[in-house]
Amino acid sequence: MYALSRGYHNNIVATNETIDGDNYIHTGDLGYYDDHGNLYIVDRIKQLLKTDGCQVSPTELESIFVTHPSIKEVA
């Protein structure tokens, strides 16, 4: 048995952006399958920052920032 949300309560725009005409839910997760069929979720598309026409992952920025000697923590 599968469960599928019918959408966002009183928000048809968010519902239409998330659930397509074939009832697939587009979660905004970014992932890949390995050679054994395992799914790895590695980032979120909806959290990408747009700058100079490029999309940048906050997770990627954090991993770079944390290596700088003047930066103690990132969140």
mmCIF file of N, CA and C in Angstrom:
data_model
loop_
_atom_site.group_PDB
_atom_site.id
_atom_site.type_symbol
_atom_site.label_atom_id
_atom_site.label_comp_id
_atom_site.label_asym_id
_atom_site.label_seq_id
_atom_site.Cartn_x
_atom_site.Cartn_y
_atom_site.Cartn_z
ATOM 1 N N MET A 1 0.841 -1.179 0.000
ATOM 2 C CA MET A 1 0.000 0.000 0.000
ATOM 3 C C MET A 1 0.886 1.243 0.000
ATOM 4 N N TYR A 2 0.539 2.215 -0.797
ATOM 5 C CA TYR A 2 1.292 3.453 -0.889
ATOM 6 C C TYR A 2 0.434 4.609 -0.399
ATOM 7 N N ALA A 3 1.068 5.575 0.179
ATOM 8 C CA ALA A 3 0.363 6.778 0.621
ATOM 9 C C ALA A 3 0.917 7.964 -0.155
ATOM 10 N N LEU A 4 0.047 8.808 -0.614
ATOM 11 C CA LEU A 4 0.453 9.989 -1.358
ATOM 12 C C LEU A 4 -0.376 11.163 -0.883
ATOM 13 N N SER A 5 0.287 12.216 -0.522
ATOM 14 C CA SER A 5 -0.412 13.429 -0.124
ATOM 15 C C SER A 5 -1.187 13.967 -1.321
ATOM 16 N N ARG A 6 -2.327 14.537 -1.056
ATOM 17 C CA ARG A 6 -3.097 15.165 -2.140
ATOM 18 C C ARG A 6 -2.620 16.581 -2.400
ATOM 19 N N GLY A 7 -1.701 17.058 -1.579
ATOM 20 C CA GLY A 7 -1.154 18.384 -1.799
ATOM 21 C C GLY A 7 -1.095 19.204 -0.540
ATOM 22 N N TYR A 8 -0.778 20.469 -0.729
ATOM 23 C CA TYR A 8 -0.688 21.413 0.374
ATOM 24 C C TYR A 8 -2.068 21.982 0.673
ATOM 25 N N HIS A 9 -2.416 22.043 1.940
ATOM 26 C CA HIS A 9 -3.718 22.552 2.363
ATOM 27 C C HIS A 9 -3.882 24.013 1.944
ATOM 28 N N ASN A 10 -4.905 24.281 1.165
ATOM 29 C CA ASN A 10 -5.242 25.638 0.706
ATOM 30 C C ASN A 10 -4.099 26.327 -0.040
ATOM 31 N N ASN A 11 -3.248 25.555 -0.720
ATOM 32 C CA ASN A 11 -2.148 26.158 -1.474
ATOM 33 C C ASN A 11 -1.956 25.392 -2.781
ATOM 34 N N ILE A 12 -2.800 25.676 -3.752
ATOM 35 C CA ILE A 12 -2.779 24.978 -5.034
ATOM 36 C C ILE A 12 -1.483 25.239 -5.807
ATOM 37 N N VAL A 13 -0.895 26.420 -5.639
ATOM 38 C CA VAL A 13 0.353 26.737 -6.342
ATOM 39 C C VAL A 13 1.475 25.814 -5.867
ATOM 40 N N ALA A 14 1.652 25.684 -4.558
ATOM 41 C CA ALA A 14 2.689 24.793 -4.015
ATOM 42 C C ALA A 14 2.403 23.345 -4.391
ATOM 43 N N THR A 15 1.133 22.964 -4.393
ATOM 44 C CA THR A 15 0.758 21.603 -4.783
ATOM 45 C C THR A 15 1.160 21.337 -6.225
ATOM 46 N N ASN A 16 0.831 22.250 -7.126
ATOM 47 C CA ASN A 16 1.153 22.071 -8.546
ATOM 48 C C ASN A 16 2.653 22.093 -8.812
ATOM 49 N N GLU A 17 3.418 22.794 -7.975
ATOM 50 C CA GLU A 17 4.874 22.824 -8.133
ATOM 51 C C GLU A 17 5.521 21.532 -7.637
ATOM 52 N N THR A 18 4.824 20.802 -6.773
ATOM 53 C CA THR A 18 5.399 19.620 -6.138
ATOM 54 C C THR A 18 4.908 18.311 -6.744
ATOM 55 N N ILE A 19 3.622 18.235 -7.076
ATOM 56 C CA ILE A 19 3.031 17.001 -7.604
ATOM 57 C C ILE A 19 2.672 17.221 -9.066
ATOM 58 N N ASP A 20 3.239 16.387 -9.944
ATOM 59 C CA ASP A 20 2.981 16.581 -11.372
ATOM 60 C C ASP A 20 1.705 15.860 -11.811
ATOM 61 N N GLY A 21 1.380 15.939 -13.080
ATOM 62 C CA GLY A 21 0.155 15.365 -13.630
ATOM 63 C C GLY A 21 0.072 13.854 -13.549
ATOM 64 N N ASP A 22 1.202 13.190 -13.370
ATOM 65 C CA ASP A 22 1.227 11.731 -13.221
ATOM 66 C C ASP A 22 1.304 11.309 -11.758
ATOM 67 N N ASN A 23 1.074 12.261 -10.856
ATOM 68 C CA ASN A 23 1.120 12.051 -9.403
ATOM 69 C C ASN A 23 2.502 11.700 -8.872
ATOM 70 N N TYR A 24 3.546 12.127 -9.571
ATOM 71 C CA TYR A 24 4.898 12.001 -9.036
ATOM 72 C C TYR A 24 5.161 13.203 -8.142
ATOM 73 N N ILE A 25 5.757 12.945 -6.987
ATOM 74 C CA ILE A 25 6.117 14.027 -6.078
ATOM 75 C C ILE A 25 7.561 14.425 -6.351
ATOM 76 N N HIS A 26 7.778 15.694 -6.601
ATOM 77 C CA HIS A 26 9.118 16.228 -6.819
ATOM 78 C C HIS A 26 9.558 16.868 -5.504
ATOM 79 N N THR A 27 10.349 16.121 -4.745
ATOM 80 C CA THR A 27 10.691 16.510 -3.380
ATOM 81 C C THR A 27 11.714 17.626 -3.291
ATOM 82 N N GLY A 28 12.492 17.812 -4.333
ATOM 83 C CA GLY A 28 13.574 18.784 -4.261
ATOM 84 C C GLY A 28 14.872 18.168 -3.780
ATOM 85 N N ASP A 29 14.862 16.848 -3.557
ATOM 86 C CA ASP A 29 16.081 16.166 -3.136
ATOM 87 C C ASP A 29 16.943 15.856 -4.356
ATOM 88 N N LEU A 30 18.239 15.925 -4.181
ATOM 89 C CA LEU A 30 19.196 15.614 -5.239
ATOM 90 C C LEU A 30 19.953 14.359 -4.826
ATOM 91 N N GLY A 31 19.917 13.350 -5.672
ATOM 92 C CA GLY A 31 20.561 12.098 -5.307
ATOM 93 C C GLY A 31 20.985 11.306 -6.526
ATOM 94 N N TYR A 32 21.478 10.116 -6.248
ATOM 95 C CA TYR A 32 21.900 9.226 -7.326
ATOM 96 C C TYR A 32 21.795 7.780 -6.859
ATOM 97 N N TYR A 33 21.736 6.872 -7.817
ATOM 98 C CA TYR A 33 21.772 5.436 -7.549
ATOM 99 C C TYR A 33 23.176 4.929 -7.846
ATOM 100 N N ASP A 34 23.700 4.074 -6.967
ATOM 101 C CA ASP A 34 24.993 3.463 -7.250
ATOM 102 C C ASP A 34 24.791 2.206 -8.099
ATOM 103 N N ASP A 35 25.870 1.516 -8.399
ATOM 104 C CA ASP A 35 25.814 0.327 -9.260
ATOM 105 C C ASP A 35 24.999 -0.814 -8.663
ATOM 106 N N HIS A 36 24.752 -0.773 -7.357
ATOM 107 C CA HIS A 36 23.988 -1.826 -6.678
ATOM 108 C C HIS A 36 22.521 -1.446 -6.490
ATOM 109 N N GLY A 37 22.130 -0.282 -7.010
ATOM 110 C CA GLY A 37 20.745 0.154 -6.885
ATOM 111 C C GLY A 37 20.434 0.890 -5.598
ATOM 112 N N ASN A 38 21.471 1.220 -4.808
ATOM 113 C CA ASN A 38 21.262 1.984 -3.579
ATOM 114 C C ASN A 38 21.088 3.458 -3.909
ATOM 115 N N LEU A 39 20.123 4.097 -3.270
ATOM 116 C CA LEU A 39 19.855 5.516 -3.489
ATOM 117 C C LEU A 39 20.578 6.341 -2.439
ATOM 118 N N TYR A 40 21.300 7.356 -2.879
ATOM 119 C CA TYR A 40 21.993 8.277 -1.983
ATOM 120 C C TYR A 40 21.423 9.675 -2.189
ATOM 121 N N ILE A 41 20.932 10.278 -1.119
ATOM 122 C CA ILE A 41 20.462 11.661 -1.154
ATOM 123 C C ILE A 41 21.632 12.522 -0.707
ATOM 124 N N VAL A 42 22.054 13.454 -1.565
ATOM 125 C CA VAL A 42 23.264 14.215 -1.279
ATOM 126 C C VAL A 42 23.028 15.707 -1.078
ATOM 127 N N ASP A 43 21.888 16.213 -1.484
ATOM 128 C CA ASP A 43 21.648 17.649 -1.352
ATOM 129 C C ASP A 43 20.185 17.949 -1.613
ATOM 130 N N ARG A 44 19.836 19.221 -1.534
ATOM 131 C CA ARG A 44 18.480 19.675 -1.799
ATOM 132 C C ARG A 44 18.515 20.697 -2.922
ATOM 133 N N ILE A 45 17.765 20.466 -3.990
ATOM 134 C CA ILE A 45 17.698 21.397 -5.112
ATOM 135 C C ILE A 45 17.066 22.710 -4.674
ATOM 136 N N LYS A 46 16.035 22.622 -3.843
ATOM 137 C CA LYS A 46 15.304 23.820 -3.442
ATOM 138 C C LYS A 46 16.137 24.753 -2.574
ATOM 139 N N GLN A 47 17.250 24.288 -2.054
ATOM 140 C CA GLN A 47 18.093 25.135 -1.224
ATOM 141 C C GLN A 47 19.258 25.736 -2.003
ATOM 142 N N LEU A 48 19.316 25.499 -3.302
ATOM 143 C CA LEU A 48 20.421 26.025 -4.084
ATOM 144 C C LEU A 48 20.355 27.543 -4.153
ATOM 145 N N LEU A 49 21.510 28.165 -4.095
ATOM 146 C CA LEU A 49 21.618 29.609 -4.222
ATOM 147 C C LEU A 49 21.934 29.931 -5.673
ATOM 148 N N LYS A 50 21.325 30.982 -6.184
ATOM 149 C CA LYS A 50 21.585 31.388 -7.563
ATOM 150 C C LYS A 50 22.441 32.647 -7.547
ATOM 151 N N THR A 51 23.585 32.580 -8.225
ATOM 152 C CA THR A 51 24.467 33.731 -8.313
ATOM 153 C C THR A 51 25.172 33.722 -9.666
ATOM 154 N N ASP A 52 25.171 34.840 -10.331
ATOM 155 C CA ASP A 52 25.802 34.970 -11.652
ATOM 156 C C ASP A 52 25.373 33.874 -12.620
ATOM 157 N N GLY A 53 24.109 33.478 -12.559
ATOM 158 C CA GLY A 53 23.582 32.467 -13.458
ATOM 159 C C GLY A 53 23.933 31.037 -13.081
ATOM 160 N N CYS A 54 24.606 30.849 -11.962
ATOM 161 C CA CYS A 54 24.985 29.509 -11.500
ATOM 162 C C CYS A 54 24.182 29.142 -10.260
ATOM 163 N N GLN A 55 23.965 27.863 -10.069
ATOM 164 C CA GLN A 55 23.324 27.382 -8.853
ATOM 165 C C GLN A 55 24.394 26.767 -7.967
ATOM 166 N N VAL A 56 24.453 27.240 -6.725
ATOM 167 C CA VAL A 56 25.488 26.822 -5.789
ATOM 168 C C VAL A 56 24.833 26.158 -4.585
ATOM 169 N N SER A 57 25.360 25.031 -4.183
ATOM 170 C CA SER A 57 24.843 24.291 -3.038
ATOM 171 C C SER A 57 25.394 24.860 -1.735
ATOM 172 N N PRO A 58 24.521 25.200 -0.768
ATOM 173 C CA PRO A 58 25.009 25.649 0.538
ATOM 174 C C PRO A 58 25.894 24.598 1.214
ATOM 175 N N THR A 59 25.577 23.329 1.007
ATOM 176 C CA THR A 59 26.383 22.254 1.585
ATOM 177 C C THR A 59 27.806 22.298 1.047
ATOM 178 N N GLU A 60 27.941 22.553 -0.246
ATOM 179 C CA GLU A 60 29.270 22.642 -0.855
ATOM 180 C C GLU A 60 30.028 23.850 -0.314
ATOM 181 N N LEU A 61 29.329 24.980 -0.182
ATOM 182 C CA LEU A 61 29.971 26.175 0.376
ATOM 183 C C LEU A 61 30.437 25.928 1.804
ATOM 184 N N GLU A 62 29.595 25.293 2.605
ATOM 185 C CA GLU A 62 29.958 24.999 3.992
ATOM 186 C C GLU A 62 31.218 24.146 4.062
ATOM 187 N N SER A 63 31.310 23.144 3.185
ATOM 188 C CA SER A 63 32.484 22.262 3.215
ATOM 189 C C SER A 63 33.757 23.013 2.831
ATOM 190 N N ILE A 64 33.627 24.048 2.022
ATOM 191 C CA ILE A 64 34.784 24.871 1.659
ATOM 192 C C ILE A 64 35.111 25.848 2.784
ATOM 193 N N PHE A 65 34.071 26.521 3.307
ATOM 194 C CA PHE A 65 34.283 27.512 4.366
ATOM 195 C C PHE A 65 34.935 26.908 5.601
ATOM 196 N N VAL A 66 34.516 25.706 5.977
ATOM 197 C CA VAL A 66 35.006 25.090 7.209
ATOM 198 C C VAL A 66 36.506 24.783 7.146
ATOM 199 N N THR A 67 37.084 24.744 5.962
ATOM 200 C CA THR A 67 38.522 24.484 5.833
ATOM 201 C C THR A 67 39.364 25.744 6.029
ATOM 202 N N HIS A 68 38.726 26.917 6.031
ATOM 203 C CA HIS A 68 39.463 28.173 6.194
ATOM 204 C C HIS A 68 39.897 28.322 7.651
ATOM 205 N N PRO A 69 41.159 28.670 7.895
ATOM 206 C CA PRO A 69 41.664 28.745 9.269
ATOM 207 C C PRO A 69 40.973 29.806 10.137
ATOM 208 N N SER A 70 40.383 30.826 9.536
ATOM 209 C CA SER A 70 39.715 31.872 10.317
ATOM 210 C C SER A 70 38.266 31.536 10.651
ATOM 211 N N ILE A 71 37.756 30.438 10.113
ATOM 212 C CA ILE A 71 36.360 30.053 10.354
ATOM 213 C C ILE A 71 36.335 28.864 11.298
ATOM 214 N N LYS A 72 35.640 29.063 12.431
ATOM 215 C CA LYS A 72 35.578 28.011 13.449
ATOM 216 C C LYS A 72 34.456 27.022 13.180
ATOM 217 N N GLU A 73 33.258 27.523 12.820
ATOM 218 C CA GLU A 73 32.097 26.665 12.592
ATOM 219 C C GLU A 73 31.250 27.213 11.453
ATOM 220 N N VAL A 74 30.528 26.328 10.811
ATOM 221 C CA VAL A 74 29.532 26.719 9.814
ATOM 222 C C VAL A 74 28.236 25.999 10.145
ATOM 223 N N ALA A 75 27.123 26.583 9.711
ATOM 224 C CA ALA A 75 25.825 25.949 9.990
ATOM 225 C C ALA A 75 24.953 25.976 8.760
#
